[in-house]
JSON list of C-alpha atoms in Angstrom, two decimals:
[
{"chain": "A", "resi": 1, "resn": "VAL", "atom": "CA", "xyz": [-20.06, 145.29, 64.13]},
{"chain": "A", "resi": 2, "resn": "SER", "atom": "CA", "xyz": [-19.32, 145.10, 67.86]},
{"chain": "A", "resi": 3, "resn": "ARG", "atom": "CA", "xyz": [-21.50, 142.14, 68.28]},
{"chain": "A", "resi": 4, "resn": "GLY", "atom": "CA", "xyz": [-19.42, 140.41, 65.70]},
{"chain": "A", "resi": 5, "resn": "LYS", "atom": "CA", "xyz": [-21.87, 140.61, 62.86]},
{"chain": "A", "resi": 6, "resn": "LEU", "atom": "CA", "xyz": [-21.26, 141.43, 59.36]},
{"chain": "A", "resi": 7, "resn": "LEU", "atom": "CA", "xyz": [-23.03, 143.92, 57.24]},
{"chain": "A", "resi": 8, "resn": "VAL", "atom": "CA", "xyz": [-25.46, 142.32, 54.51]},
{"chain": "A", "resi": 9, "resn": "ARG", "atom": "CA", "xyz": [-23.06, 142.93, 51.66]},
{"chain": "A", "resi": 10, "resn": "GLU", "atom": "CA", "xyz": [-20.03, 141.86, 53.58]},
{"chain": "A", "resi": 11, "resn": "ARG", "atom": "CA", "xyz": [-22.03, 138.57, 54.09]},
{"chain": "A", "resi": 12, "resn": "LEU", "atom": "CA", "xyz": [-22.96, 138.41, 50.36]},
{"chain": "A", "resi": 13, "resn": "THR", "atom": "CA", "xyz": [-19.29, 139.04, 49.45]},
{"chain": "A", "resi": 14, "resn": "LEU", "atom": "CA", "xyz": [-18.11, 136.07, 51.17]},
{"chain": "A", "resi": 15, "resn": "LEU", "atom": "CA", "xyz": [-21.13, 133.56, 50.11]},
{"chain": "A", "resi": 16, "resn": "LEU", "atom": "CA", "xyz": [-20.78, 134.25, 46.62]},
{"chain": "A", "resi": 17, "resn": "ASP", "atom": "CA", "xyz": [-18.24, 133.06, 44.23]},
{"chain": "A", "resi": 18, "resn": "PRO", "atom": "CA", "xyz": [-15.40, 135.62, 43.97]},
{"chain": "A", "resi": 19, "resn": "GLY", "atom": "CA", "xyz": [-15.65, 137.10, 40.40]},
{"chain": "A", "resi": 20, "resn": "THR", "atom": "CA", "xyz": [-19.02, 136.07, 39.14]},
{"chain": "A", "resi": 21, "resn": "PRO", "atom": "CA", "xyz": [-22.14, 138.20, 38.56]},
{"chain": "A", "resi": 22, "resn": "PHE", "atom": "CA", "xyz": [-24.78, 138.99, 41.10]},
{"chain": "A", "resi": 23, "resn": "LEU", "atom": "CA", "xyz": [-27.94, 140.26, 39.32]},
{"chain": "A", "resi": 24, "resn": "GLU", "atom": "CA", "xyz": [-29.81, 142.00, 42.04]},
{"chain": "A", "resi": 25, "resn": "PHE", "atom": "CA", "xyz": [-33.57, 142.24, 41.88]},
{"chain": "A", "resi": 26, "resn": "SER", "atom": "CA", "xyz": [-35.62, 145.28, 42.78]},
{"chain": "A", "resi": 27, "resn": "SER", "atom": "CA", "xyz": [-32.97, 147.56, 44.22]},
{"chain": "A", "resi": 28, "resn": "LEU", "atom": "CA", "xyz": [-35.22, 150.57, 44.06]},
{"chain": "A", "resi": 29, "resn": "ALA", "atom": "CA", "xyz": [-37.95, 148.95, 45.90]},
{"chain": "A", "resi": 30, "resn": "ALA", "atom": "CA", "xyz": [-39.42, 151.68, 48.75]},
{"chain": "A", "resi": 31, "resn": "ASN", "atom": "CA", "xyz": [-37.15, 154.25, 47.22]},
{"chain": "A", "resi": 32, "resn": "ASP", "atom": "CA", "xyz": [-39.57, 157.04, 47.41]},
{"chain": "A", "resi": 33, "resn": "LEU", "atom": "CA", "xyz": [-41.85, 155.29, 50.32]},
{"chain": "A", "resi": 34, "resn": "TYR", "atom": "CA", "xyz": [-42.09, 155.74, 54.24]},
{"chain": "A", "resi": 35, "resn": "ASP", "atom": "CA", "xyz": [-39.92, 158.60, 54.13]},
{"chain": "A", "resi": 36, "resn": "GLY", "atom": "CA", "xyz": [-37.20, 157.21, 53.06]},
{"chain": "A", "resi": 37, "resn": "GLU", "atom": "CA", "xyz": [-37.02, 154.99, 56.10]},
{"chain": "A", "resi": 38, "resn": "ALA", "atom": "CA", "xyz": [-36.36, 151.49, 54.48]},
{"chain": "A", "resi": 39, "resn": "PRO", "atom": "CA", "xyz": [-33.87, 151.99, 51.65]},
{"chain": "A", "resi": 40, "resn": "GLY", "atom": "CA", "xyz": [-34.29, 148.76, 49.41]},
{"chain": "A", "resi": 41, "resn": "ALA", "atom": "CA", "xyz": [-37.15, 147.62, 51.61]},
{"chain": "A", "resi": 42, "resn": "ASN", "atom": "CA", "xyz": [-34.41, 146.50, 54.31]},
{"chain": "A", "resi": 43, "resn": "VAL", "atom": "CA", "xyz": [-33.91, 143.34, 52.09]},
{"chain": "A", "resi": 44, "resn": "ILE", "atom": "CA", "xyz": [-31.77, 142.09, 48.97]},
{"chain": "A", "resi": 45, "resn": "THR", "atom": "CA", "xyz": [-32.70, 139.84, 46.68]},
{"chain": "A", "resi": 46, "resn": "GLY", "atom": "CA", "xyz": [-30.96, 138.46, 43.42]},
{"chain": "A", "resi": 47, "resn": "VAL", "atom": "CA", "xyz": [-29.42, 135.51, 41.70]},
{"chain": "A", "resi": 48, "resn": "GLY", "atom": "CA", "xyz": [-26.11, 134.55, 42.05]},
{"chain": "A", "resi": 49, "resn": "VAL", "atom": "CA", "xyz": [-23.37, 131.86, 42.15]},
{"chain": "A", "resi": 50, "resn": "ILE", "atom": "CA", "xyz": [-22.33, 129.81, 45.04]},
{"chain": "A", "resi": 51, "resn": "SER", "atom": "CA", "xyz": [-19.79, 126.99, 44.73]},
{"chain": "A", "resi": 52, "resn": "GLY", "atom": "CA", "xyz": [-20.36, 127.06, 41.23]},
{"chain": "A", "resi": 53, "resn": "ARG", "atom": "CA", "xyz": [-24.55, 126.86, 41.09]},
{"chain": "A", "resi": 54, "resn": "GLU", "atom": "CA", "xyz": [-26.66, 129.31, 40.38]},
{"chain": "A", "resi": 55, "resn": "VAL", "atom": "CA", "xyz": [-28.80, 130.53, 43.58]},
{"chain": "A", "resi": 56, "resn": "VAL", "atom": "CA", "xyz": [-31.72, 133.04, 44.42]},
{"chain": "A", "resi": 57, "resn": "VAL", "atom": "CA", "xyz": [-30.55, 134.97, 47.34]},
{"chain": "A", "resi": 58, "resn": "HIS", "atom": "CA", "xyz": [-32.98, 136.93, 50.02]},
{"chain": "A", "resi": 59, "resn": "ALA", "atom": "CA", "xyz": [-30.75, 139.05, 52.51]},
{"chain": "A", "resi": 60, "resn": "ASP", "atom": "CA", "xyz": [-32.40, 140.81, 55.32]},
{"chain": "A", "resi": 61, "resn": "ASP", "atom": "CA", "xyz": [-30.60, 144.00, 56.11]},
{"chain": "A", "resi": 62, "resn": "SER", "atom": "CA", "xyz": [-30.42, 144.18, 59.76]},
{"chain": "A", "resi": 63, "resn": "SER", "atom": "CA", "xyz": [-28.53, 147.48, 59.96]},
{"chain": "A", "resi": 64, "resn": "ASN", "atom": "CA", "xyz": [-31.77, 149.32, 59.51]},
{"chain": "A", "resi": 65, "resn": "LYS", "atom": "CA", "xyz": [-34.35, 148.78, 61.85]},
{"chain": "A", "resi": 66, "resn": "GLY", "atom": "CA", "xyz": [-33.52, 145.42, 62.65]},
{"chain": "A", "resi": 67, "resn": "GLY", "atom": "CA", "xyz": [-34.35, 144.42, 59.29]},
{"chain": "A", "resi": 68, "resn": "ALA", "atom": "CA", "xyz": [-37.97, 145.01, 59.59]},
{"chain": "A", "resi": 69, "resn": "TRP", "atom": "CA", "xyz": [-40.03, 144.11, 56.89]},
{"chain": "A", "resi": 70, "resn": "TYR", "atom": "CA", "xyz": [-42.01, 146.87, 55.50]},
{"chain": "A", "resi": 71, "resn": "PRO", "atom": "CA", "xyz": [-45.15, 146.72, 53.33]},
{"chain": "A", "resi": 72, "resn": "MET", "atom": "CA", "xyz": [-42.93, 146.58, 50.06]},
{"chain": "A", "resi": 73, "resn": "THR", "atom": "CA", "xyz": [-40.15, 143.96, 51.60]},
{"chain": "A", "resi": 74, "resn": "VAL", "atom": "CA", "xyz": [-42.83, 141.39, 51.42]},
{"chain": "A", "resi": 75, "resn": "PRO", "atom": "CA", "xyz": [-43.38, 141.52, 47.72]},
{"chain": "A", "resi": 76, "resn": "LYS", "atom": "CA", "xyz": [-39.93, 141.70, 46.96]},
{"chain": "A", "resi": 77, "resn": "ILE", "atom": "CA", "xyz": [-39.19, 138.46, 48.77]},
{"chain": "A", "resi": 78, "resn": "VAL", "atom": "CA", "xyz": [-42.09, 137.10, 47.10]},
{"chain": "A", "resi": 79, "resn": "ARG", "atom": "CA", "xyz": [-41.07, 138.09, 43.61]},
{"chain": "A", "resi": 80, "resn": "ALA", "atom": "CA", "xyz": [-37.78, 136.54, 44.41]},
{"chain": "A", "resi": 81, "resn": "LEU", "atom": "CA", "xyz": [-39.22, 133.05, 45.42]},
{"chain": "A", "resi": 82, "resn": "GLN", "atom": "CA", "xyz": [-41.39, 132.95, 42.36]},
{"chain": "A", "resi": 83, "resn": "PHE", "atom": "CA", "xyz": [-38.45, 133.23, 40.06]},
{"chain": "A", "resi": 84, "resn": "ALA", "atom": "CA", "xyz": [-37.06, 130.25, 41.96]},
{"chain": "A", "resi": 85, "resn": "LEU", "atom": "CA", "xyz": [-40.13, 128.57, 41.38]},
{"chain": "A", "resi": 86, "resn": "GLN", "atom": "CA", "xyz": [-40.31, 129.37, 37.65]},
{"chain": "A", "resi": 87, "resn": "ASN", "atom": "CA", "xyz": [-37.13, 128.24, 37.29]},
{"chain": "A", "resi": 88, "resn": "ASN", "atom": "CA", "xyz": [-36.45, 125.39, 39.59]},
{"chain": "A", "resi": 89, "resn": "VAL", "atom": "CA", "xyz": [-33.34, 127.31, 41.19]},
{"chain": "A", "resi": 90, "resn": "PRO", "atom": "CA", "xyz": [-32.24, 126.72, 45.05]},
{"chain": "A", "resi": 91, "resn": "VAL", "atom": "CA", "xyz": [-32.96, 129.34, 47.42]},
{"chain": "A", "resi": 92, "resn": "VAL", "atom": "CA", "xyz": [-30.44, 130.83, 50.11]},
{"chain": "A", "resi": 93, "resn": "HIS", "atom": "CA", "xyz": [-31.81, 132.99, 52.94]},
{"chain": "A", "resi": 94, "resn": "LEU", "atom": "CA", "xyz": [-29.46, 134.97, 55.10]},
{"chain": "A", "resi": 95, "resn": "CYS", "atom": "CA", "xyz": [-32.02, 135.47, 58.06]},
{"chain": "A", "resi": 96, "resn": "ASP", "atom": "CA", "xyz": [-31.83, 138.46, 60.53]},
{"chain": "A", "resi": 97, "resn": "SER", "atom": "CA", "xyz": [-35.03, 140.21, 60.87]},
{"chain": "A", "resi": 98, "resn": "ALA", "atom": "CA", "xyz": [-37.21, 141.66, 63.37]},
{"chain": "A", "resi": 99, "resn": "GLY", "atom": "CA", "xyz": [-40.56, 140.41, 61.67]},
{"chain": "A", "resi": 100, "resn": "GLY", "atom": "CA", "xyz": [-43.05, 142.60, 60.30]},
{"chain": "A", "resi": 101, "resn": "PHE", "atom": "CA", "xyz": [-42.51, 146.32, 60.82]},
{"chain": "A", "resi": 102, "resn": "LEU", "atom": "CA", "xyz": [-45.74, 146.75, 63.49]},
{"chain": "A", "resi": 103, "resn": "GLN", "atom": "CA", "xyz": [-46.80, 150.20, 62.81]},
{"chain": "A", "resi": 104, "resn": "LEU", "atom": "CA", "xyz": [-47.59, 148.97, 58.97]},
{"chain": "A", "resi": 105, "resn": "GLN", "atom": "CA", "xyz": [-48.36, 145.70, 59.92]},
{"chain": "A", "resi": 106, "resn": "ALA", "atom": "CA", "xyz": [-51.97, 145.56, 58.69]},
{"chain": "A", "resi": 107, "resn": "ASP", "atom": "CA", "xyz": [-50.66, 146.49, 54.96]},
{"chain": "A", "resi": 108, "resn": "LEU", "atom": "CA", "xyz": [-48.47, 143.38, 54.98]},
{"chain": "A", "resi": 109, "resn": "PHE", "atom": "CA", "xyz": [-51.24, 140.56, 54.57]},
{"chain": "A", "resi": 110, "resn": "PRO", "atom": "CA", "xyz": [-54.00, 141.36, 52.94]},
{"chain": "A", "resi": 111, "resn": "ASP", "atom": "CA", "xyz": [-53.67, 140.15, 49.44]},
{"chain": "A", "resi": 112, "resn": "LYS", "atom": "CA", "xyz": [-52.67, 136.82, 48.12]},
{"chain": "A", "resi": 113, "resn": "GLN", "atom": "CA", "xyz": [-49.35, 138.46, 46.91]},
{"chain": "A", "resi": 114, "resn": "MET", "atom": "CA", "xyz": [-48.34, 139.65, 50.32]},
{"chain": "A", "resi": 115, "resn": "GLY", "atom": "CA", "xyz": [-47.28, 138.04, 53.76]},
{"chain": "A", "resi": 116, "resn": "GLY", "atom": "CA", "xyz": [-48.51, 134.46, 53.65]},
{"chain": "A", "resi": 117, "resn": "ARG", "atom": "CA", "xyz": [-47.35, 134.29, 50.16]},
{"chain": "A", "resi": 118, "resn": "ILE", "atom": "CA", "xyz": [-43.37, 134.12, 51.03]},
{"chain": "A", "resi": 119, "resn": "PHE", "atom": "CA", "xyz": [-44.32, 130.88, 53.12]},
{"chain": "A", "resi": 120, "resn": "ARG", "atom": "CA", "xyz": [-46.75, 129.25, 50.56]},
{"chain": "A", "resi": 121, "resn": "ASN", "atom": "CA", "xyz": [-43.85, 129.77, 48.00]},
{"chain": "A", "resi": 122, "resn": "GLN", "atom": "CA", "xyz": [-41.24, 128.27, 50.50]},
{"chain": "A", "resi": 123, "resn": "SER", "atom": "CA", "xyz": [-43.84, 125.08, 50.72]},
{"chain": "A", "resi": 124, "resn": "ILE", "atom": "CA", "xyz": [-44.21, 124.66, 46.70]},
{"chain": "A", "resi": 125, "resn": "LEU", "atom": "CA", "xyz": [-40.38, 124.83, 46.54]},
{"chain": "A", "resi": 126, "resn": "SER", "atom": "CA", "xyz": [-40.21, 122.16, 48.99]},
{"chain": "A", "resi": 127, "resn": "LYS", "atom": "CA", "xyz": [-43.04, 120.18, 47.27]},
{"chain": "A", "resi": 128, "resn": "MET", "atom": "CA", "xyz": [-40.81, 120.44, 44.15]},
{"chain": "A", "resi": 129, "resn": "GLY", "atom": "CA", "xyz": [-37.78, 119.16, 45.58]},
{"chain": "A", "resi": 130, "resn": "VAL", "atom": "CA", "xyz": [-36.11, 122.48, 45.27]},
{"chain": "A", "resi": 131, "resn": "LYS", "atom": "CA", "xyz": [-33.67, 122.92, 48.06]},
{"chain": "A", "resi": 132, "resn": "GLN", "atom": "CA", "xyz": [-33.65, 126.11, 50.56]},
{"chain": "A", "resi": 133, "resn": "LEU", "atom": "CA", "xyz": [-30.99, 127.14, 52.87]},
{"chain": "A", "resi": 134, "resn": "ALA", "atom": "CA", "xyz": [-31.23, 129.35, 55.91]},
{"chain": "A", "resi": 135, "resn": "LEU", "atom": "CA", "xyz": [-28.28, 130.86, 57.63]},
{"chain": "A", "resi": 136, "resn": "VAL", "atom": "CA", "xyz": [-29.64, 132.22, 60.65]},
{"chain": "A", "resi": 137, "resn": "PHE", "atom": "CA", "xyz": [-27.22, 135.51, 61.69]},
{"chain": "A", "resi": 138, "resn": "GLY", "atom": "CA", "xyz": [-29.36, 137.40, 63.98]},
{"chain": "A", "resi": 139, "resn": "HIS", "atom": "CA", "xyz": [-32.95, 137.22, 65.85]},
{"chain": "A", "resi": 140, "resn": "CYS", "atom": "CA", "xyz": [-35.61, 135.81, 63.37]},
{"chain": "A", "resi": 141, "resn": "THR", "atom": "CA", "xyz": [-38.97, 137.25, 64.92]},
{"chain": "A", "resi": 142, "resn": "ALA", "atom": "CA", "xyz": [-42.66, 136.60, 64.06]},
{"chain": "A", "resi": 143, "resn": "GLY", "atom": "CA", "xyz": [-42.83, 135.95, 60.44]},
{"chain": "A", "resi": 144, "resn": "GLY", "atom": "CA", "xyz": [-38.97, 136.32, 59.88]},
{"chain": "A", "resi": 145, "resn": "ALA", "atom": "CA", "xyz": [-38.89, 132.92, 62.12]},
{"chain": "A", "resi": 146, "resn": "TYR", "atom": "CA", "xyz": [-41.23, 131.21, 59.37]},
{"chain": "A", "resi": 147, "resn": "ILE", "atom": "CA", "xyz": [-38.30, 131.17, 56.84]},
{"chain": "A", "resi": 148, "resn": "PRO", "atom": "CA", "xyz": [-35.70, 129.01, 58.64]},
{"chain": "A", "resi": 149, "resn": "ALA", "atom": "CA", "xyz": [-38.21, 126.89, 59.61]},
{"chain": "A", "resi": 150, "resn": "LEU", "atom": "CA", "xyz": [-39.42, 125.89, 56.24]},
{"chain": "A", "resi": 151, "resn": "SER", "atom": "CA", "xyz": [-36.04, 125.68, 54.68]},
{"chain": "A", "resi": 152, "resn": "ASP", "atom": "CA", "xyz": [-34.35, 122.05, 54.11]},
{"chain": "A", "resi": 153, "resn": "TYR", "atom": "CA", "xyz": [-31.01, 123.16, 55.86]},
{"chain": "A", "resi": 154, "resn": "ASN", "atom": "CA", "xyz": [-30.88, 125.58, 58.80]},
{"chain": "A", "resi": 155, "resn": "VAL", "atom": "CA", "xyz": [-27.38, 126.94, 60.13]},
{"chain": "A", "resi": 156, "resn": "ILE", "atom": "CA", "xyz": [-27.26, 129.28, 63.04]},
{"chain": "A", "resi": 157, "resn": "VAL", "atom": "CA", "xyz": [-24.83, 131.23, 64.73]},
{"chain": "A", "resi": 158, "resn": "ARG", "atom": "CA", "xyz": [-24.32, 130.68, 68.75]},
{"chain": "A", "resi": 159, "resn": "GLY", "atom": "CA", "xyz": [-24.79, 133.82, 70.44]},
{"chain": "A", "resi": 160, "resn": "THR", "atom": "CA", "xyz": [-26.30, 136.17, 68.03]},
{"chain": "A", "resi": 161, "resn": "GLY", "atom": "CA", "xyz": [-28.86, 134.00, 66.00]},
{"chain": "A", "resi": 162, "resn": "ALA", "atom": "CA", "xyz": [-31.82, 133.07, 67.49]},
{"chain": "A", "resi": 163, "resn": "VAL", "atom": "CA", "xyz": [-35.53, 132.00, 66.03]},
{"chain": "A", "resi": 164, "resn": "PHE", "atom": "CA", "xyz": [-38.97, 132.61, 67.75]},
{"chain": "A", "resi": 165, "resn": "LEU", "atom": "CA", "xyz": [-42.14, 133.86, 67.32]},
{"chain": "A", "resi": 166, "resn": "GLY", "atom": "CA", "xyz": [-41.98, 136.37, 70.24]},
{"chain": "A", "resi": 167, "resn": "GLY", "atom": "CA", "xyz": [-38.78, 137.32, 72.03]},
{"chain": "A", "resi": 168, "resn": "PRO", "atom": "CA", "xyz": [-38.36, 137.60, 75.70]},
{"chain": "A", "resi": 169, "resn": "PRO", "atom": "CA", "xyz": [-39.80, 140.82, 76.38]},
{"chain": "A", "resi": 170, "resn": "LEU", "atom": "CA", "xyz": [-43.13, 139.31, 74.87]},
{"chain": "A", "resi": 171, "resn": "VAL", "atom": "CA", "xyz": [-42.95, 136.40, 76.69]},
{"chain": "A", "resi": 172, "resn": "ARG", "atom": "CA", "xyz": [-42.55, 138.22, 79.67]},
{"chain": "A", "resi": 173, "resn": "ALA", "atom": "CA", "xyz": [-45.59, 140.26, 79.00]},
{"chain": "A", "resi": 174, "resn": "ALA", "atom": "CA", "xyz": [-47.74, 137.41, 77.87]},
{"chain": "A", "resi": 175, "resn": "THR", "atom": "CA", "xyz": [-46.80, 134.99, 80.64]},
{"chain": "A", "resi": 176, "resn": "GLY", "atom": "CA", "xyz": [-44.73, 136.55, 83.24]},
{"chain": "A", "resi": 177, "resn": "GLU", "atom": "CA", "xyz": [-41.93, 133.98, 82.60]},
{"chain": "A", "resi": 178, "resn": "GLU", "atom": "CA", "xyz": [-38.34, 135.24, 82.38]},
{"chain": "A", "resi": 179, "resn": "VAL", "atom": "CA", "xyz": [-36.81, 133.41, 79.78]},
{"chain": "A", "resi": 180, "resn": "THR", "atom": "CA", "xyz": [-33.19, 133.95, 77.94]},
{"chain": "A", "resi": 181, "resn": "VAL", "atom": "CA", "xyz": [-32.71, 134.42, 74.07]},
{"chain": "A", "resi": 182, "resn": "GLU", "atom": "CA", "xyz": [-30.49, 131.22, 73.90]},
{"chain": "A", "resi": 183, "resn": "ASP", "atom": "CA", "xyz": [-33.18, 129.22, 76.10]},
{"chain": "A", "resi": 184, "resn": "LEU", "atom": "CA", "xyz": [-36.04, 130.26, 74.19]},
{"chain": "A", "resi": 185, "resn": "GLY", "atom": "CA", "xyz": [-34.56, 130.38, 70.48]},
{"chain": "A", "resi": 186, "resn": "GLY", "atom": "CA", "xyz": [-30.87, 130.02, 70.55]},
{"chain": "A", "resi": 187, "resn": "ALA", "atom": "CA", "xyz": [-28.63, 127.75, 68.25]},
{"chain": "A", "resi": 188, "resn": "ASP", "atom": "CA", "xyz": [-27.99, 124.94, 71.03]},
{"chain": "A", "resi": 189, "resn": "MET", "atom": "CA", "xyz": [-31.43, 124.82, 71.82]},
{"chain": "A", "resi": 190, "resn": "HIS", "atom": "CA", "xyz": [-32.91, 124.57, 68.09]},
{"chain": "A", "resi": 191, "resn": "THR", "atom": "CA", "xyz": [-30.23, 122.09, 67.20]},
{"chain": "A", "resi": 192, "resn": "SER", "atom": "CA", "xyz": [-30.60, 119.88, 70.10]},
{"chain": "A", "resi": 193, "resn": "ILE", "atom": "CA", "xyz": [-34.06, 120.02, 71.40]},
{"chain": "A", "resi": 194, "resn": "SER", "atom": "CA", "xyz": [-36.65, 121.58, 68.79]},
{"chain": "A", "resi": 195, "resn": "GLY", "atom": "CA", "xyz": [-35.23, 120.26, 66.02]},
{"chain": "A", "resi": 196, "resn": "THR", "atom": "CA", "xyz": [-35.65, 123.56, 63.80]},
{"chain": "A", "resi": 197, "resn": "GLY", "atom": "CA", "xyz": [-31.99, 123.92, 63.24]},
{"chain": "A", "resi": 198, "resn": "ASP", "atom": "CA", "xyz": [-29.59, 121.52, 61.78]},
{"chain": "A", "resi": 199, "resn": "TYR", "atom": "CA", "xyz": [-25.98, 123.25, 62.37]},
{"chain": "A", "resi": 200, "resn": "PRO", "atom": "CA", "xyz": [-24.98, 124.99, 65.07]},
{"chain": "A", "resi": 201, "resn": "VAL", "atom": "CA", "xyz": [-21.55, 127.48, 64.28]},
{"chain": "A", "resi": 202, "resn": "ASP", "atom": "CA", "xyz": [-19.61, 129.82, 66.40]},
{"chain": "A", "resi": 203, "resn": "SER", "atom": "CA", "xyz": [-19.38, 132.79, 63.77]},
{"chain": "A", "resi": 204, "resn": "GLU", "atom": "CA", "xyz": [-20.62, 134.17, 60.58]},
{"chain": "A", "resi": 205, "resn": "VAL", "atom": "CA", "xyz": [-17.76, 133.40, 58.71]},
{"chain": "A", "resi": 206, "resn": "ALA", "atom": "CA", "xyz": [-17.79, 129.71, 59.91]},
{"chain": "A", "resi": 207, "resn": "GLY", "atom": "CA", "xyz": [-21.63, 129.52, 58.62]},
{"chain": "A", "resi": 208, "resn": "ILE", "atom": "CA", "xyz": [-21.08, 131.19, 55.35]},
{"chain": "A", "resi": 209, "resn": "THR", "atom": "CA", "xyz": [-18.13, 128.28, 54.80]},
{"chain": "A", "resi": 210, "resn": "LEU", "atom": "CA", "xyz": [-20.65, 125.52, 55.50]},
{"chain": "A", "resi": 211, "resn": "ALA", "atom": "CA", "xyz": [-23.50, 126.82, 53.55]},
{"chain": "A", "resi": 212, "resn": "ARG", "atom": "CA", "xyz": [-21.25, 127.20, 50.55]},
{"chain": "A", "resi": 213, "resn": "GLU", "atom": "CA", "xyz": [-19.93, 123.32, 51.34]},
{"chain": "A", "resi": 214, "resn": "ILE", "atom": "CA", "xyz": [-23.85, 122.09, 51.45]},
{"chain": "A", "resi": 215, "resn": "ILE", "atom": "CA", "xyz": [-24.80, 124.25, 48.33]},
{"chain": "A", "resi": 216, "resn": "GLY", "atom": "CA", "xyz": [-21.87, 122.76, 46.43]},
{"chain": "A", "resi": 217, "resn": "THR", "atom": "CA", "xyz": [-23.93, 119.16, 47.19]},
{"chain": "A", "resi": 218, "resn": "PHE", "atom": "CA", "xyz": [-27.08, 120.55, 45.21]}
]
């Protein structure tokens, strides 16, 4: 909050049309796993209404362990994207994730319904012409970086949003180079140099307002 970031359900309140239902998926995921460290598997998924259009929502909860993906997070996201595939429903990703929880990383990818399936489903949605929009609210690291990169529209918040496979500490450890978050993966870099991002915004509220406008064109 002190960094100007909203909590995940505050973001959803602003994003979804007032007074419309939100059908939340898998709310008890990871309820009795990981010693209670990852309620809801650190992610919210469901179907809601944005600008009069039904959409699938995938929203990382960065208030807990930086939104890191636990093994149960992955099938929860896969299931939401499978729903989008089966029903031709657009997807909105609220991205704010530290990537895979490293201590359990070995359990994230070993099955066809695990890690890689997220990006496979995103690619098939793209082939089908089903739109995806990513709102980058925080650092999207490792696997979390692929989601905005594979989306059709990408809105990044200056100062807090960033997309990179490895952040500045990893770059320093691997190459010795000192680089800032903004230069490595910030909003202005991605929207003016790499092309990964489309729209830089100065606040989360501005990003959500723009997202609602874009979704209204779907």
